[in-house]
Tab-separated table of C-alpha atoms in Angstrom:
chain	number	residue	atom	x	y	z
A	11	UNK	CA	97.699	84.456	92.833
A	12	UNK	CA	94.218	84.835	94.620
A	13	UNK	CA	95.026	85.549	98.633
A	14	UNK	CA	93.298	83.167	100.769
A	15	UNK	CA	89.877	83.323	102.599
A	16	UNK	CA	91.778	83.700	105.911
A	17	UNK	CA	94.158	86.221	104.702
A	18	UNK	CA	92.049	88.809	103.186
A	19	UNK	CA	89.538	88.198	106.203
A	20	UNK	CA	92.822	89.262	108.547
A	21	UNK	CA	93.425	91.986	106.510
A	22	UNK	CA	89.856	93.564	106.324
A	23	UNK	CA	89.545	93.123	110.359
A	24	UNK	CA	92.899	95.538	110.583
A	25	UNK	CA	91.792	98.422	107.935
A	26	UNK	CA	88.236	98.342	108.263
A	27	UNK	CA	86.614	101.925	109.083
A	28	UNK	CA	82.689	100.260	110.748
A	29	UNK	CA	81.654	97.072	111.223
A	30	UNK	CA	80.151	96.068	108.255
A	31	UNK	CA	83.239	97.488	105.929
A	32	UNK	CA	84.864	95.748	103.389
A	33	UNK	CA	85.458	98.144	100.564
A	34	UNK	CA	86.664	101.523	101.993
A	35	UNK	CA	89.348	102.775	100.236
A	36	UNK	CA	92.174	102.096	102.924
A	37	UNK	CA	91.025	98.236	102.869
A	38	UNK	CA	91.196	97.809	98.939
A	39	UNK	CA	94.760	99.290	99.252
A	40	UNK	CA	95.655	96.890	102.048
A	41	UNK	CA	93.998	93.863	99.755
A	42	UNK	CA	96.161	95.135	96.949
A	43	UNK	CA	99.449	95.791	99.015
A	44	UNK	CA	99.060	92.059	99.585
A	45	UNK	CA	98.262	90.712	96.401
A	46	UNK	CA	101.619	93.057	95.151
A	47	UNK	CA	103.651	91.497	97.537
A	48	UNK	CA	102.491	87.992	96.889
A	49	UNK	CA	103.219	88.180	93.011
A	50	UNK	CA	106.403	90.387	93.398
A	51	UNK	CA	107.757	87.169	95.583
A	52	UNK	CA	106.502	84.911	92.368
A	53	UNK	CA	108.440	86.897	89.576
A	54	UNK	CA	111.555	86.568	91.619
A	55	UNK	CA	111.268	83.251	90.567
A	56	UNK	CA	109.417	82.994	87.401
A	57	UNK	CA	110.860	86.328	85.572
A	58	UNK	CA	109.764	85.229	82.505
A	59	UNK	CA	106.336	85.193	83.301
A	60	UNK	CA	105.032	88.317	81.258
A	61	UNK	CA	101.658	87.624	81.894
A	62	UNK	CA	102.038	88.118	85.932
A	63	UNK	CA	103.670	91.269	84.984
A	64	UNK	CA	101.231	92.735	83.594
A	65	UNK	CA	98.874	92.025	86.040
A	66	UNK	CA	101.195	93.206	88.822
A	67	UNK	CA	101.842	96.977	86.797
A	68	UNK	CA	98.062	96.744	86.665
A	69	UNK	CA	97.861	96.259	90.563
A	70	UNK	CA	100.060	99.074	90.964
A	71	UNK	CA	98.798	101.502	89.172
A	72	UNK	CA	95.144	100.776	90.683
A	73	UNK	CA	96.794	101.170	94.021
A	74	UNK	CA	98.276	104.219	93.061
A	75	UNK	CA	94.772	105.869	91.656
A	76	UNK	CA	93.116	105.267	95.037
A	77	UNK	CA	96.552	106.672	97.109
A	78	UNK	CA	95.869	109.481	94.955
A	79	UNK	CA	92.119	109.710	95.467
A	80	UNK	CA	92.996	109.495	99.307
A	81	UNK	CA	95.099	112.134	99.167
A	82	UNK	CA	93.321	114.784	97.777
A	83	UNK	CA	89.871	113.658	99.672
A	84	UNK	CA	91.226	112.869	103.099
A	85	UNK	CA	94.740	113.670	103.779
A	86	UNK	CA	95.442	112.436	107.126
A	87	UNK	CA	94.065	108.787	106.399
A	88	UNK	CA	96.249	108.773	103.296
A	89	UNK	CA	99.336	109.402	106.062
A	90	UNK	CA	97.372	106.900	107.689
A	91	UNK	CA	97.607	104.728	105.421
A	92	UNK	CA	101.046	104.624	103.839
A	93	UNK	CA	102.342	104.562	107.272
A	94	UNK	CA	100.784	101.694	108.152
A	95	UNK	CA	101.280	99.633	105.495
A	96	UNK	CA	105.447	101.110	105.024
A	97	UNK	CA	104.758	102.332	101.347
A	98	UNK	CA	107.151	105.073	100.281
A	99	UNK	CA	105.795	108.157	98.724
């Protein structure tokens, strides 16, 4: 469930803070938003697959450590953020 070379390169161009950024926290939310989209669309079809589950609670909860971090460090790019990429908190 790996996104592609030309998706996560798309991705990176939009969130990136400086040039040469590719792991500031509002990119490695984006990267994630995307991979939780991806497999929520999969276990629509396969719910049976536990597996993909797991890795998709895992996903989440990541996402939602570094929301957290991002709130309490730099509140208006957390607004940023979620705004941008239409996640409800």
């Amino acid at each position: 469930m790996a996104l592609s070379k030309d998706t996560k390169s798309e991705i990176i161009a939009q969130y990136k803070r400086g040039d040469a950024d590719t792991g500031s926290t509002e990119v490695q939310v984006a990267l994630l938003t995307a991979r939780i989209a991806e497999l929520t669309e999969h276990l629509r079809t396969h719910d049976k697959d536990h597996a993909s589950r797991r890795g998709l609670l895992m996903m989440v909860s990541r996402r939602r450590r570094l929301l957290d971090y991002l709130k309490k460090v730099f509140p208006q790019r957390y607004l940023d953020v979620i705004r941008r990429l239409e996640i409800r908190k």
